[in-house]
Coordinates of C-alpha atoms in Angstrom, one line a residue:
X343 CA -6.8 -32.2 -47.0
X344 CA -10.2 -32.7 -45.7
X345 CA -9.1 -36.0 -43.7
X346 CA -6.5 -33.5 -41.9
X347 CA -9.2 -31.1 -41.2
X348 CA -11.2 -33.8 -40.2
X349 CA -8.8 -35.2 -37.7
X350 CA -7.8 -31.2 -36.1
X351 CA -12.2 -31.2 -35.8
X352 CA -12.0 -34.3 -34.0
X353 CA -9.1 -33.2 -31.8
X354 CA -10.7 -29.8 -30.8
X355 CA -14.1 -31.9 -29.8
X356 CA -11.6 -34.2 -27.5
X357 CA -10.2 -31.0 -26.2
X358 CA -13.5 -29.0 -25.6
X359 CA -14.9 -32.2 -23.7
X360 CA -11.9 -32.4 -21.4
X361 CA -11.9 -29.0 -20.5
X362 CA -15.4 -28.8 -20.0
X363 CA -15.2 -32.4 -17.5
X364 CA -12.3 -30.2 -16.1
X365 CA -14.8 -27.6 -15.5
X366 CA -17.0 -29.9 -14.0
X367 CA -15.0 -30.7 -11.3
X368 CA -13.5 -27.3 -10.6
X369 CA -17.0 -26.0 -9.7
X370 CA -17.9 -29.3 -7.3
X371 CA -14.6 -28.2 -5.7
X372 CA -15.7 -24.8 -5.0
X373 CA -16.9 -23.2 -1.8
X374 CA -20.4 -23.3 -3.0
X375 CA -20.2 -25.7 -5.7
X376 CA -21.8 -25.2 -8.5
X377 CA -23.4 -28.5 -10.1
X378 CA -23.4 -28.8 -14.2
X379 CA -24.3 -31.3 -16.3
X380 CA -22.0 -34.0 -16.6
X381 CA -23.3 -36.6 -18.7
X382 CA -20.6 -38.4 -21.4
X383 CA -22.0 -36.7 -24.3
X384 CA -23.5 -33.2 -23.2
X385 CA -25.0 -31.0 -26.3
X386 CA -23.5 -27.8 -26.7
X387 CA -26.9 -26.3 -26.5
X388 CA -26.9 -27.5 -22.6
X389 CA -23.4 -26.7 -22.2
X390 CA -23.1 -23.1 -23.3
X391 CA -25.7 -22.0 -20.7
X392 CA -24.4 -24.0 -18.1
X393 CA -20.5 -22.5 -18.1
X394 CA -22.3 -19.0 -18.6
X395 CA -24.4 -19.6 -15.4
X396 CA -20.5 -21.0 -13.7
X397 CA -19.0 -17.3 -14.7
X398 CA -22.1 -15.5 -13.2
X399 CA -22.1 -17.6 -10.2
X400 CA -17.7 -17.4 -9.8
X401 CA -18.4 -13.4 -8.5
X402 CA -20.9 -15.0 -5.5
X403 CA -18.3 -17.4 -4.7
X404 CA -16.0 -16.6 -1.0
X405 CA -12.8 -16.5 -2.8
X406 CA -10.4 -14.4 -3.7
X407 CA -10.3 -12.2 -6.7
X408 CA -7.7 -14.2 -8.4
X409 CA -8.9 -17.1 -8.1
X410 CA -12.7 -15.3 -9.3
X411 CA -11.0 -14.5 -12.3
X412 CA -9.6 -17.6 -13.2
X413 CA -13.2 -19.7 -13.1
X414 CA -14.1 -16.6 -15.6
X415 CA -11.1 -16.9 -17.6
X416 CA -11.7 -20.6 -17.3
X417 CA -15.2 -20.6 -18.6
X418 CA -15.4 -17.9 -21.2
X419 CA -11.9 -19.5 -23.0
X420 CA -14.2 -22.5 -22.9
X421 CA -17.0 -20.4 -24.7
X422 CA -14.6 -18.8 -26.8
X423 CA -13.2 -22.4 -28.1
X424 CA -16.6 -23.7 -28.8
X425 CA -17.9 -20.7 -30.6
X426 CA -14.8 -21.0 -33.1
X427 CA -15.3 -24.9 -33.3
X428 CA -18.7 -24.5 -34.3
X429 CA -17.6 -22.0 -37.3
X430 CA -15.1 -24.4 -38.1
X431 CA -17.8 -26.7 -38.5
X432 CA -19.5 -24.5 -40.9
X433 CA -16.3 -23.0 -43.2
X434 CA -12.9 -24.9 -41.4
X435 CA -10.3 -22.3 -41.5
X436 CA -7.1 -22.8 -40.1
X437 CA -7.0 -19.9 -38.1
X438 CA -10.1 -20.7 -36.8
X439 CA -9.3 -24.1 -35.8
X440 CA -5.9 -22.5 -34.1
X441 CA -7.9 -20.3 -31.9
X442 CA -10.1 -22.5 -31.0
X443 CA -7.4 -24.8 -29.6
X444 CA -5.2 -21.4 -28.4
X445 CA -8.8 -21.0 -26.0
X446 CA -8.8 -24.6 -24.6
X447 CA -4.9 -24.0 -23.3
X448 CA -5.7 -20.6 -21.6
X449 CA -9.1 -22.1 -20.4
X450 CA -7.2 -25.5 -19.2
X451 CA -4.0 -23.5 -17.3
X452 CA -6.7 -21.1 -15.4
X453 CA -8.9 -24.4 -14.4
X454 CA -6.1 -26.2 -13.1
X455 CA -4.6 -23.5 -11.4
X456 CA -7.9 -22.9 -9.8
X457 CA -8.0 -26.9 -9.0
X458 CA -5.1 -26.7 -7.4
X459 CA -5.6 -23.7 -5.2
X460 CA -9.4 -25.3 -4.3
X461 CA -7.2 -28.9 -3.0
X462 CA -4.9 -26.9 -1.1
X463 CA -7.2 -24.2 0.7
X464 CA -9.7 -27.6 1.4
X465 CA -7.2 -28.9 3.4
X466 CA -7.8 -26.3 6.1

């Protein structure tokens, strides 16, 4: 059992660093972009603050309310995801480990949709 639980660890990491690159270049997209670290293999202890300083920063942004909410939703499904990794890292649970990975897809749908609607509005 423990190589399983070992593998679903491994996944959530791949997933948490995808969304967070996502992330990354969501807020270089955005009116006033917002500039976070980017290295290969960011701490979670830089992370964290950075995608809580990206939600603050979403409500200065000149954009639309939807599109305000989704870098929110975005960000704290990304917080959300890492908090439950990190206590699956301490006691795995399956649950856990599920909601973890249930944050990531609501964090990666609102990113994208907010990629998209950056592209298309840049065009202008």
């Amino acid at each position: 059992m423990a190589d399983r639980e070992d593998e679903i660890m491994e996944g959530l990491a791949h997933g948490i660093s995808l969304v967070y690159s996502l992330l990354v270049e969501v807020c270089a997209l955005l009116p006033v972009p917002i500039g976070l670290p980017a290295d290969q293999y960011i701490a979670a202890d830089a992370a964290i603050p950075a995608i809580q300083r990206a939600a603050e920063l979403g409500k200065e942004q000149p954009m639309g309310e939807a599109q305000e909410a989704q870098l929110f939703s975005g960000c704290v499904h990304l917080l959300a995801a890492i908090d439950l990794y990190a206590l699956c890292a301490m006691r795995f649970t399956v649950t856990r480990a599920e909601g973890s990975g249930a944050n990531l897809v609501h964090a990666e749908d609102a990113l994208k949709n907010l990629s998209l609607w950056l592209t298309i509005n840049s065009l202008d």
